[in-house]
Structure formats: C-alpha cells, structure tokens
Coordinates of C-alpha atoms and ligand atoms in Angstrom, one line a residue:
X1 CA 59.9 -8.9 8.8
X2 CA 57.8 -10.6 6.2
X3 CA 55.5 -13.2 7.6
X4 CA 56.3 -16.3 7.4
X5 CA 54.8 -18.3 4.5
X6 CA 55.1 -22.2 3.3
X7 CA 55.9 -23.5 -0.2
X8 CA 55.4 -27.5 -1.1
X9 CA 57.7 -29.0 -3.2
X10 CA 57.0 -32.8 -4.1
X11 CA 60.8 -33.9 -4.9
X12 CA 60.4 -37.3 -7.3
X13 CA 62.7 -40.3 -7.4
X14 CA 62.3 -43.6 -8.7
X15 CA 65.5 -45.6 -10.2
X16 CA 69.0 -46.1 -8.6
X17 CA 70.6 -42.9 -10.7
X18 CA 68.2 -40.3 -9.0
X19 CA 68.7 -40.8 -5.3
X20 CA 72.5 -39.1 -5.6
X21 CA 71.2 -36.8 -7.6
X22 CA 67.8 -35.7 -5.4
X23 CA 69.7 -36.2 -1.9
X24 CA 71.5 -32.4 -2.2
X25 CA 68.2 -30.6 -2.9
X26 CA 66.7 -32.6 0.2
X27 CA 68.9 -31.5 2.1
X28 CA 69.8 -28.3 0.9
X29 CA 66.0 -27.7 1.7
X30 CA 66.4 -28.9 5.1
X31 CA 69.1 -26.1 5.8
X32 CA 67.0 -23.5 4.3
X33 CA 64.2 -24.5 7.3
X34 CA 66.6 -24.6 9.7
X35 CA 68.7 -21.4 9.4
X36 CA 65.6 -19.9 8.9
X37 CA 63.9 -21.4 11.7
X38 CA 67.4 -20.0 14.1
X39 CA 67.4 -17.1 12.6
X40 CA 63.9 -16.3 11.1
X41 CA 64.7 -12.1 10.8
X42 CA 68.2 -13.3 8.5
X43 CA 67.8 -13.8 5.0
X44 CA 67.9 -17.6 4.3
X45 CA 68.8 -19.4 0.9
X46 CA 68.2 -17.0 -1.9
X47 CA 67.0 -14.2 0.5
X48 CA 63.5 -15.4 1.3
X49 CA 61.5 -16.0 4.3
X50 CA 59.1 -19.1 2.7
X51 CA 59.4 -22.0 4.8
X52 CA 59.9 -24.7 2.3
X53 CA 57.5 -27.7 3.1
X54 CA 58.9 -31.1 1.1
X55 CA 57.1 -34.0 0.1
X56 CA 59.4 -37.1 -0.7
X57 CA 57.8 -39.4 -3.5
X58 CA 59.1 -42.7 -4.4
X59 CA 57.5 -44.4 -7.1
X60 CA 59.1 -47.7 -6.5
X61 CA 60.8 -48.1 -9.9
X62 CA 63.4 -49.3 -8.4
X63 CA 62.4 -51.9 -4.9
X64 CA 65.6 -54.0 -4.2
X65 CA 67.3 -53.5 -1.6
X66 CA 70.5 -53.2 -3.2
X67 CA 68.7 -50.9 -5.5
X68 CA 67.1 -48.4 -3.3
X69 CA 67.0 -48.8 0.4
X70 CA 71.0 -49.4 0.3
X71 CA 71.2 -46.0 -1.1
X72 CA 68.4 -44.0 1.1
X73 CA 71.2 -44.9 3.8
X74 CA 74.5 -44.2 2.4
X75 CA 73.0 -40.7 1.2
X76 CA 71.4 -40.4 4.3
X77 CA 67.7 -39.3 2.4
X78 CA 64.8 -39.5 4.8
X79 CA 62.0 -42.2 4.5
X80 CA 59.6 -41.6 2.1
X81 CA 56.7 -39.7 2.7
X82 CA 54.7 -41.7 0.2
X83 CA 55.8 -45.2 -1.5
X84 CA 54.3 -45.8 -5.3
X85 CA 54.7 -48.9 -5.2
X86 CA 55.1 -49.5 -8.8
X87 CA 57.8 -52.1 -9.2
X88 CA 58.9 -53.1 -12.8
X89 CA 56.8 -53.7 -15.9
X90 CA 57.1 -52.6 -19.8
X91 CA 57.4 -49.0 -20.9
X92 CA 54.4 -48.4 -21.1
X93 CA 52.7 -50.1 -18.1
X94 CA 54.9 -48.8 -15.4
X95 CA 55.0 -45.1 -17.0
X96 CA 50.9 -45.5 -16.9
X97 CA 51.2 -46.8 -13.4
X98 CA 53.5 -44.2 -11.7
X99 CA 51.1 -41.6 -13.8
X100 CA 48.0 -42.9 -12.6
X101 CA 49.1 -43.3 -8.5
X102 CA 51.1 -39.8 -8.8
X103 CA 48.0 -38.3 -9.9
X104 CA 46.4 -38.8 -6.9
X105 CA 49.3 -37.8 -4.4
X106 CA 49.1 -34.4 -6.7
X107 CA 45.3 -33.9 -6.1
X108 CA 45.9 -34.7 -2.7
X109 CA 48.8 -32.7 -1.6
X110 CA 48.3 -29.5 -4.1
X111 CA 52.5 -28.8 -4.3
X112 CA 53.1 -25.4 -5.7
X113 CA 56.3 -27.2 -7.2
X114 CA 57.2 -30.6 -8.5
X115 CA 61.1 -31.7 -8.8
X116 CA 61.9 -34.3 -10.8
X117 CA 65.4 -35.4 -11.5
X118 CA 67.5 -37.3 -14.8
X119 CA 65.7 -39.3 -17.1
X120 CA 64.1 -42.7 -16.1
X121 CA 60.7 -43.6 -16.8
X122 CA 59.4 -42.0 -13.4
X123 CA 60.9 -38.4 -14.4
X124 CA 58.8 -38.2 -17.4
X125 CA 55.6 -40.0 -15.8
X126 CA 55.5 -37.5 -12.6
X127 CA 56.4 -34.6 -14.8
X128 CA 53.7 -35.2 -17.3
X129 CA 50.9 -35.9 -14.7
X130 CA 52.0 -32.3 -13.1
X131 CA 51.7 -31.0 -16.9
X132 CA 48.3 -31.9 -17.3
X133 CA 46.6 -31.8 -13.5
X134 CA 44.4 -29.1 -12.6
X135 CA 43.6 -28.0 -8.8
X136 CA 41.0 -25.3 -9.9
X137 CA 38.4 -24.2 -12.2
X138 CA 41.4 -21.7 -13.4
X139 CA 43.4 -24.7 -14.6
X140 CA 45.9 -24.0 -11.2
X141 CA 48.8 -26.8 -11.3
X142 CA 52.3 -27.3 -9.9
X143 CA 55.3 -25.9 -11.6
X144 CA 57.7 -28.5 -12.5
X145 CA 61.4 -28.2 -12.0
X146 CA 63.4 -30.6 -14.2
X147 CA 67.0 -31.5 -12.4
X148 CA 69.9 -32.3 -15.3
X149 CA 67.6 -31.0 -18.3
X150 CA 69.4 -30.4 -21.8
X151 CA 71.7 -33.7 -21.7
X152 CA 70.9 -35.3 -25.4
X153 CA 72.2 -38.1 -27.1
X154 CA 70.5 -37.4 -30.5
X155 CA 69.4 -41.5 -30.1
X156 CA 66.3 -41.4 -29.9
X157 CA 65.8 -45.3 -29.8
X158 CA 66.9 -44.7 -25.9
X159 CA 64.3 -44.6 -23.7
X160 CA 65.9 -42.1 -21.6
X161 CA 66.3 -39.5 -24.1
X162 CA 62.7 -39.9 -25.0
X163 CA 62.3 -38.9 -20.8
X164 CA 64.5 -36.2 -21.4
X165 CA 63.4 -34.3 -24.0
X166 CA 59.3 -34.5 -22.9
X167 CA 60.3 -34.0 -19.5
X168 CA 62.3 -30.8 -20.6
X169 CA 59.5 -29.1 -23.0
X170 CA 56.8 -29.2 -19.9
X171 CA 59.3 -28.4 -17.3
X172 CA 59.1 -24.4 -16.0
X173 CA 62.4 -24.8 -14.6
X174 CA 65.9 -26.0 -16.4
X175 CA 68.2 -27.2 -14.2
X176 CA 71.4 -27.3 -16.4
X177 CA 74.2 -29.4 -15.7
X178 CA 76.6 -28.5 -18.3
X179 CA 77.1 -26.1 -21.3
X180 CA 76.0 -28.8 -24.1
X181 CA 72.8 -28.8 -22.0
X182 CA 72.1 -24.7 -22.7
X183 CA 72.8 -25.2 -26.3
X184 CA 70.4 -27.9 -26.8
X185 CA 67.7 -26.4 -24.9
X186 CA 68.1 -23.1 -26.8
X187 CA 68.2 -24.9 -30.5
X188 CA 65.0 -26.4 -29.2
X189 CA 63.6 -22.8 -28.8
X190 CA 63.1 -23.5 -24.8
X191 CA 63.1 -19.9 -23.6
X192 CA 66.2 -19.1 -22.0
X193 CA 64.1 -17.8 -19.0
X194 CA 63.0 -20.8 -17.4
X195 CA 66.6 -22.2 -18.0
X196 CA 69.4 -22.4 -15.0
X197 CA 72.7 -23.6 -15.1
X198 CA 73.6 -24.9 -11.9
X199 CA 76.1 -27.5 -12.5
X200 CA 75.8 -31.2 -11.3
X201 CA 73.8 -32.4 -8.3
X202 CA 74.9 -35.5 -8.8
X203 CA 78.6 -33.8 -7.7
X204 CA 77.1 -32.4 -5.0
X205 CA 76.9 -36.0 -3.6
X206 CA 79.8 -37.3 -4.6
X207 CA 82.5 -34.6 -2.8
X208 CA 80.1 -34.5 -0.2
X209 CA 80.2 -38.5 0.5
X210 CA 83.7 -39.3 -0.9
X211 CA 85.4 -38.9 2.6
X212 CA 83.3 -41.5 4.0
X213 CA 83.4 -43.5 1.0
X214 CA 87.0 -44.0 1.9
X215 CA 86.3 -45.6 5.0
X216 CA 84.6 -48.5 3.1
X217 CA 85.6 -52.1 3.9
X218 CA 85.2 -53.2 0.2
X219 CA 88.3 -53.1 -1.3
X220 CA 89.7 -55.8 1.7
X221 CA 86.1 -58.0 1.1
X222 CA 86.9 -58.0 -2.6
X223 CA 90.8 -58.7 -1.9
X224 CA 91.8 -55.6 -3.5
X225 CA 94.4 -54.7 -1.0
X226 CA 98.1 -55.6 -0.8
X227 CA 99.7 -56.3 2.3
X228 CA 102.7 -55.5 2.9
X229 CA 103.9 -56.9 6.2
X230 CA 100.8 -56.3 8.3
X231 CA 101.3 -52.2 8.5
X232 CA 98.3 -50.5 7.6
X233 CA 100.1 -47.6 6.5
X234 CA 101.9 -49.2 3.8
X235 CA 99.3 -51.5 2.5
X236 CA 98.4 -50.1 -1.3
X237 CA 95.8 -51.3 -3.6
X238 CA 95.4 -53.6 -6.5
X239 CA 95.4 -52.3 -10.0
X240 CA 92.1 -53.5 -10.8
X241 CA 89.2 -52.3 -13.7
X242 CA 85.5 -51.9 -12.7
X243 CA 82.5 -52.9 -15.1
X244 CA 79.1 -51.9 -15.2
X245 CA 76.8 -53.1 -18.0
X246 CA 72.8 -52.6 -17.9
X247 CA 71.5 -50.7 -21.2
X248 CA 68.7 -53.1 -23.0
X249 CA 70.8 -51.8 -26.4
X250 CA 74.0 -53.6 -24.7
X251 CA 72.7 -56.3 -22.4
X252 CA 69.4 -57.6 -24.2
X253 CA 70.9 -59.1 -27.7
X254 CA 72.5 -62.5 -26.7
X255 CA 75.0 -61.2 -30.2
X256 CA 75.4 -57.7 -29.0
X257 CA 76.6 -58.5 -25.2
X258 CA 78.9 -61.8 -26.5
X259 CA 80.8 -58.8 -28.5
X260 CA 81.3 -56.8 -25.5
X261 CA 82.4 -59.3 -23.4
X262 CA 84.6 -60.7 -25.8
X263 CA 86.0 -56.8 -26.1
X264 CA 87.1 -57.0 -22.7
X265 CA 89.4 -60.7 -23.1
X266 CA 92.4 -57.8 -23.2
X267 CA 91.8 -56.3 -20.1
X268 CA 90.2 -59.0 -17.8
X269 CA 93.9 -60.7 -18.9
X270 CA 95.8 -58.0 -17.7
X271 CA 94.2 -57.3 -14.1
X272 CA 90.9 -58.2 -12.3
X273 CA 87.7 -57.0 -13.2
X274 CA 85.3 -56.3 -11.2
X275 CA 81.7 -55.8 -12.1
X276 CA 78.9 -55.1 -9.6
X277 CA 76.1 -56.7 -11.8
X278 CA 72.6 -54.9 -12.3
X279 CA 69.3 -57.5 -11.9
X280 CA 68.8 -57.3 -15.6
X281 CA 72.2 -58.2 -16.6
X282 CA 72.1 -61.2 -14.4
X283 CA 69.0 -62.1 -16.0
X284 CA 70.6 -61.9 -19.0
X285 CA 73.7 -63.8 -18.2
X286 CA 71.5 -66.8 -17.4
X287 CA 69.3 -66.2 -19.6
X288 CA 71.8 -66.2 -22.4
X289 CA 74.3 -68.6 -20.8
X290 CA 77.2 -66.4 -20.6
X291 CA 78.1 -67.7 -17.2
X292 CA 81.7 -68.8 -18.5
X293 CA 82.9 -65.2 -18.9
X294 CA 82.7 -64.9 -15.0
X295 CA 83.7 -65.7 -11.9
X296 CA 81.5 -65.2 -9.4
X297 CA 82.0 -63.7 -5.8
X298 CA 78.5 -65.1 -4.5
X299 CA 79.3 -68.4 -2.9
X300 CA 77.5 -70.1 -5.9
X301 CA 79.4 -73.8 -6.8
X302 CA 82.3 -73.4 -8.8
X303 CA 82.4 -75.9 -11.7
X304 CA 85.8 -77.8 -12.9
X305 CA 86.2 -75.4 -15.5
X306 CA 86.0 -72.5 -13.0
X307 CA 89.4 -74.0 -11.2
X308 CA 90.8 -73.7 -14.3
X309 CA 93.8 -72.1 -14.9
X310 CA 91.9 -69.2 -16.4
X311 CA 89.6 -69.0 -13.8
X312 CA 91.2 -65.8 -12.1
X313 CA 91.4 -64.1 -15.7
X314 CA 87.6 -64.4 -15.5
X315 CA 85.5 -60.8 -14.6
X316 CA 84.5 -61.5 -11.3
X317 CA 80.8 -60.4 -10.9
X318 CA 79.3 -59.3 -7.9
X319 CA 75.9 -58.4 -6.3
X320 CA 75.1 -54.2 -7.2
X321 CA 76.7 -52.4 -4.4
X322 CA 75.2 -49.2 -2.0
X323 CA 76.4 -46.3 -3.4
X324 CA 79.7 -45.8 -0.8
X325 CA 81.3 -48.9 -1.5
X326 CA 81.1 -48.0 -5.3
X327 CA 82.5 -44.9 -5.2
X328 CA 85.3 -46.2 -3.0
X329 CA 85.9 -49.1 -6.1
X330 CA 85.6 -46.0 -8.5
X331 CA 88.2 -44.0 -6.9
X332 CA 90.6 -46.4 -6.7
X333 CA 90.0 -48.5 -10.0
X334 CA 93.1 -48.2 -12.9
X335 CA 90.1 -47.6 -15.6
X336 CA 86.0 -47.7 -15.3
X337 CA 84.3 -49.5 -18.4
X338 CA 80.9 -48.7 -18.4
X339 CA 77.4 -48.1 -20.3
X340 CA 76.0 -45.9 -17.7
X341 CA 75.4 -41.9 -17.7
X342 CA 76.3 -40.6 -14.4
X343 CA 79.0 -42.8 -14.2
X344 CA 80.9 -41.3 -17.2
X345 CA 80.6 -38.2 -14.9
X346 CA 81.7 -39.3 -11.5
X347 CA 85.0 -40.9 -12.8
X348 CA 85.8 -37.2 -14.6
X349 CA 85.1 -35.7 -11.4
X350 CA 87.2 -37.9 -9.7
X351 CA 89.7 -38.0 -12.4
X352 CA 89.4 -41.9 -13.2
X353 CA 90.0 -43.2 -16.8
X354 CA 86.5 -44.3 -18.4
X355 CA 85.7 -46.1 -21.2
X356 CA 82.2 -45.8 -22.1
X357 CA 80.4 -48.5 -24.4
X358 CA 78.3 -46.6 -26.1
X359 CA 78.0 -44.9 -29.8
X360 CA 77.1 -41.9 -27.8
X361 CA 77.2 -40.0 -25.1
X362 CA 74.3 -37.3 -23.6
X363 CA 77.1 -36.3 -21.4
X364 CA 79.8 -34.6 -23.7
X365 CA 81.9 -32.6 -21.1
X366 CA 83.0 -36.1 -20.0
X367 CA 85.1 -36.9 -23.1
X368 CA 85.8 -32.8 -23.9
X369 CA 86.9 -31.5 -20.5
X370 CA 87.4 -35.1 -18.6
X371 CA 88.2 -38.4 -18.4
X372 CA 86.0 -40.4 -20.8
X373 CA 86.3 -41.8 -24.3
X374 CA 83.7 -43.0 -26.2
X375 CA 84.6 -47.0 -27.2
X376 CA 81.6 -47.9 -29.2
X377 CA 80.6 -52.0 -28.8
X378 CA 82.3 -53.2 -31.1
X379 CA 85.1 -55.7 -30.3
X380 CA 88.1 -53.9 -31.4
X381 CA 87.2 -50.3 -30.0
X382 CA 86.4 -52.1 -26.9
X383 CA 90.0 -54.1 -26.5
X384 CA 91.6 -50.3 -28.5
X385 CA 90.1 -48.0 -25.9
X386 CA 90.7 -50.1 -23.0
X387 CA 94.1 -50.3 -24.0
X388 CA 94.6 -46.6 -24.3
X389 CA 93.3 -45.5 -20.5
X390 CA 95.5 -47.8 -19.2
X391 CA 98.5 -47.1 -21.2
X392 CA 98.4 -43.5 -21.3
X393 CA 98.4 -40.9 -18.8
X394 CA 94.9 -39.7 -17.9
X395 CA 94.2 -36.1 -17.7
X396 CA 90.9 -34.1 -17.6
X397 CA 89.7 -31.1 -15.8
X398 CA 86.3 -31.1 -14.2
X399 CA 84.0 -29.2 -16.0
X400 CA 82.2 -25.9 -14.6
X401 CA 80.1 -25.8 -12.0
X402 CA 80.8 -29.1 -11.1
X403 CA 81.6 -28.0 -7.2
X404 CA 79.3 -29.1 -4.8
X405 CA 77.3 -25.9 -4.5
X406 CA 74.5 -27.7 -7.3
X407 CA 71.4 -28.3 -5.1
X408 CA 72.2 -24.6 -3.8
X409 CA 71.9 -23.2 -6.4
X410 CA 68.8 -24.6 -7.4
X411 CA 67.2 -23.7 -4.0
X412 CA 68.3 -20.0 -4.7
X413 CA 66.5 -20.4 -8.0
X414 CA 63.2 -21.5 -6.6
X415 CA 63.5 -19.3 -3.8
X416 CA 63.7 -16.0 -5.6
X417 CA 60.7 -17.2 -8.1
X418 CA 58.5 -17.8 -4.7
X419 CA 59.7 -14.3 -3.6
X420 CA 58.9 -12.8 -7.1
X421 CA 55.1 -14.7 -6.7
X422 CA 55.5 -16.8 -9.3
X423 CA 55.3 -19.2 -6.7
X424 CA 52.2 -19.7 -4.2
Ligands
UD1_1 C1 66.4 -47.8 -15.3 C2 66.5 -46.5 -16.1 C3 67.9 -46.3 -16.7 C4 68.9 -46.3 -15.5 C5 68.7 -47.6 -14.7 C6 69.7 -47.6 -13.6 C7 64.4 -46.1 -17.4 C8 63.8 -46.1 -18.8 N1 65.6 -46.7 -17.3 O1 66.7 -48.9 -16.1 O2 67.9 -45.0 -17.3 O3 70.2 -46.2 -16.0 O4 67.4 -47.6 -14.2 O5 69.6 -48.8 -12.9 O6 63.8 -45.6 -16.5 N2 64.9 -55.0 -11.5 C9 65.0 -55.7 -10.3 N3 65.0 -55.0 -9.1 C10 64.9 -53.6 -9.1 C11 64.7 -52.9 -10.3 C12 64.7 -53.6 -11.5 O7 65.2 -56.9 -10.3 O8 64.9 -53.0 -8.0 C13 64.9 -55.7 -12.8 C14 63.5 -56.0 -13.3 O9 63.6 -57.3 -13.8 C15 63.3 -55.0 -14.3 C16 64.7 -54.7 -14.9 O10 65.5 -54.9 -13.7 O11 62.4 -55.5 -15.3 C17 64.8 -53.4 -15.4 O12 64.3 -52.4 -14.5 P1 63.7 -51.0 -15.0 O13 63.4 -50.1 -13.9 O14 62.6 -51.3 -16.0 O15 64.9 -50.4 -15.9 P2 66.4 -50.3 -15.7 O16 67.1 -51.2 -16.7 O17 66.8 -50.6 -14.2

C-alpha cells in the first residue's frame, strides 16, 4: 500500500447560485476520506490513496440569511472554515476586497488546489489571486479548478460573463457542464487537456435534495393547495407561475422593469404568481414605486386599492426562499418566468416550462434539449412566450451528463492528477 498522503483543496463560494453547486464536491470529498479511512488498502474515488484535506471559504458576497445561512442548511454544507466578510459594494470594490482577504487565507493555508464554482464576482476574484500568488522562490502556486467553465452568452456587458471567461483562461482545470461549454473553450484555443466534461453539479443537488424538497410546507403557507374534503391524499395543487427577477440589465432601469412587468398583465390574469423577491429587486420596487404591480405576502398594510377587485390578479411577492422550499414551488409551478442562469437549468431537469427574460442565454442546452425559451423583455415576447408554455405541451429531455454523478466526476479528475504528481 502507498502511504498515505494529504492534498488541500480551498473550495470557494460567495453568492446564493454557488452553494448548490459547491455542496456535491464537499461532500463528494467527504466520501472519498471516509471510504478511504474504512478501507485505507481499497482504491477510493479515482483510485488514489491522498487523503483529501478541504478548506471551505466564504467570502461573504452574499450575508443574509435568506441568502446564505438558509441554504448552508438545506444543502447541509458544513460551517465555514474561514468567513471573508466582504458584504456588498461596486464591482470593483468588492472584487478588490474578496482579492485582497483571499490573498492572505492562500499565503496562509498553501492549498495545492483552488475550486471555484459559476460566475459571480467572488469566482473570478479568488481565481485571479490563486493566478498570481507565489508560495516560493520557484513561483509555486495552487492549481485552480474552475466548476461550470465554457457557459458564454457572447454579452459581454454582463458581469458574469466577464467572471466567466477570466476565470476560464487562468483555470488548470475545465469543469464542463454541457457540450456548448467544450465548443467555446476550444474556439478560445483553451487546450483540450485541462478541459473535463462532467456534467452539472448544480444537478447533483437538485436529484439529490428533491425528495426532501417534497416534504416542504410551502405550497400550504402560500395557499397553493386544494382541498378537497380534508383527505390528504386527494388534495392537488394550484396551477400557479413562479417569478424571479434580479439582473441589474432587467431590474435597475425604472423603463426596462415597468416593460417586464407589464409583459406579465397576461399571465398574473390567468393564475397566481408567485415571486420570491431578491434584496435588489425590492430595492428597486421601492425605489422605483412599482409597489402597485404586487401584492405582498409580508404582513405589510394593505392599502384600499390593494382590496380592490384586482388585488388577487396582482404578483404576489414574497421574501427569497431556502433553497428546498424553492425547488418544491419549482416542481410544482404550471411555468417558471425567470432572468436567472441556473434556474433555466433546474426547471429542464425537472421538466418545468420556463420562460427566460433575457436576449440570451449562456445556457443553450436549456432551450435545445429542454424546457426553456428565450422571451426577450420586451412586452409582447413576454405576454407571447408566456402564453406558449402554458398552452402547449411541454417536452424536453435533460441533457447529458446531467445525472447526479457531477461532483464525482470531478473528484475522479483531481484525484488521478494528484496520483499522476501534478498535484503536491
Ligand atoms: C450576484 C451575482 C449574480 C447572481 C446573483 C444571485 C455577481 C456579479 N453577480 O448578483 O450572478 O445571479 O448574485 O443572487 O457576482 N444584497 C443584500 N443581501 C445579500 C446580498 C445582496 O441585501 O445577502 C443586496 C445588496 O444591496 C447588494 C445587491 O443585493 O448591493 C446586489 O448584490 P451583489 O452580490 O452585488 O449582486 P447580486 O445582484 O446578488
């Protein structure tokens, strides 16, 4: 038997979107330890004997309850080992702050690899700092594996694809999550060696948590169930839609997220919808004075108007939810309208209709191979697509690789670099 050595990874996560998409790696490398720890003369994940040591980071991007620690229980992700602190700020500022405190956690905790996952401002800032650091005089630094690398929307006025595409040309690793992904990476001229296609992390989560997600009490909190006489078994669920809005392109023009919400008149008229509201939007809607589109779940005072006989036509917005009770709204909504990435993909996988308000998507196996079409944000694609996933019949397959065995993958990956020295 090979003696026993230890590898440290620092896995990064920041913002709401990377905690399902980093808790399968954590614990994929918590199985590794322990089947090699039961069995240390067996051949663990990938066949290798390296105890795998990991160091959580959370830079704090994210610091709202409902924003983080909600999710660090659903997905059942350990404590951090070291908090950032960072909170929110421009661009600029928080990128620079997240660069400057990660810098230190590197020099102090010399990883021999760095994960980062998807695209926020934290995936670039952690993977840039591993870039450039140097442990030795021989210029020794981390190697940096990039989780969901390829995904492009070809806008570069998104932040996120800015993340992206740095993060992607000083990664080592390419954790692919679909074939677009291998195509842009190669027409980049990233060498096809340091790229993996491993399929979708954020999956992993998702049919790993979706039994328990079924046991959540939202749909009866939101009054989304129908009773029928008292007997459990034959109670069914409203046909209702579900709305999340947060890009800056959609949400920050007073002009641009009137439109929108005038796109949905159609649909919030034909059944309720509900939409778990990100801080920003909320800002927004005040800031803006939008408050008459909505109807809100919160206990604030109702006006006259709201008892108005168009009150429960209104979209009735509630606090961000933990990441269970949205996937049990997901899986039983009629039709998803949404501006957010992963969610596109988690509605194919669970074969929802989705209407995406965007021009484009980074994710095109959603519209190709699933359940998504691309609405634009205009008024009249809004109210036309809308129309056209609830009319029609909804069919989509769920594209490769999408099955759970992600993070595994991506363990086997590191695991037989370690074991070919390219590690340690
Ligand atoms: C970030 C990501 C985006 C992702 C989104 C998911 C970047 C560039 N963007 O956008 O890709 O889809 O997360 O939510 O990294 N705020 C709070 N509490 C919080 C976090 C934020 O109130 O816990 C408010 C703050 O006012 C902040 C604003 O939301 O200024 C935006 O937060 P920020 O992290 O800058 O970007 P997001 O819009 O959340």
């Amino acid at each position: 038997m090979e003696p026993t050595k230890t590898a440290k990874i620092i896995t990064i996560v920041g913002a709401r979107p990377n905690f399902m998409k980093a808790a399968p790696i954590i614990a994929a490398i918590r199985n590794h330890n322990e089947r090699l720890a039961m069995s240390p003369d067996l051949e663990a994940a990938g066949g290798s004997h390296v105890t795998l040591q990991n160091v959580l980071v959370h830079t704090g991007q994210h610091y709202d309850e409902a924003m983080s620690d909600r999710f660090f229980a659903d997905l059942n992700i350990p404590k951090p080992d070291v908090h950032l602190g960072v909170g929110s700020d421009s661009h600029a500022a928080q990128t620079a702050e997240v660069m400057k405190r990660f810098e230190e956690v590197l020099l102090r905790e010399r990883p021999d690899l760095v994960v980062v996952v998807g695209d926020v401002n934290s995936t670039l800032a952690c993977a840039l700092v591993a870039a450039k650091i140097s442990f030795d005089a021989n210029g020794t630094r981390p190697l940096i594996a990039h989780v969901e690398a390829g995904l492009r929307s070809f806008d570069r006025g998104m932040p996120e694809e800015i993340n992206r595409i740095l993060t992607d040309h000083v990664a080592d690793f390419l954790f692919v999550t679909e074939e677009s992904g291998l195509r842009n990476l190669r027409e980049e001229g990233i060498p096809d060696g340091k790229v993996h296609f491993v399929g979708n992390t954020m999956i992993d989560s998702l049919l790993a948590f979706k039994e328990k997600a079924d046991g959540s009490k939202i749909l009866d909190k939101l009054s989304l169930r129908n009773r029928s006489g008292g007997h459990e078994s034959t109670d069914s669920t409203a046909r209702y839609a579900l709305l999340t809005l947060h890009r800056p392109s959609n949400v920050d023009q007073s002009a641009t997220f009137l439109n929108i919400l005038e796109g949905l008149d159609e649909l919030s008229n034909s059944c309720p919808v509900i939409f778990p509201a990100h801080p920003r939007t909320q800002k927004r809607i005040a800031e803006f004075g939008l408050e008459r589109f909505f109807r809100s779940e919160n206990g604030s005072p109702e006006g006259e108007q709201s008892r108005s006989a168009h009150a429960d036509r209104r979209i009735r917005l509630v606090e961000p939810l933990g990441y269970l009770d949205f996937l049990c709204l997901m899986g039983h909504a009629a039709v998803v309208v949404t501006d957010s990435g992963g969610i596109q993909e988690e509605t194919t996988c669970l074969g929802i209709p989705c209407v995406t308000v965007r021009e484009n998507t980074e994710r095109p196996a959603t519209v190709k191979v699933g359940t998504n079409i691309l609405a634009g944000t205009s008024k009249e694609g809004i109210r036309q697509a809308t129309r056209q996933q609830l009319e029609s019949k909804v069919s989509g397959a769920v594209p490769e690789a999408w099955d759970g065995k992600s993070a595994q993958r991506i363990l086997d990956a590191i695991c037989r670099e370690i074991e070919k020295k390219r590690l340690l």
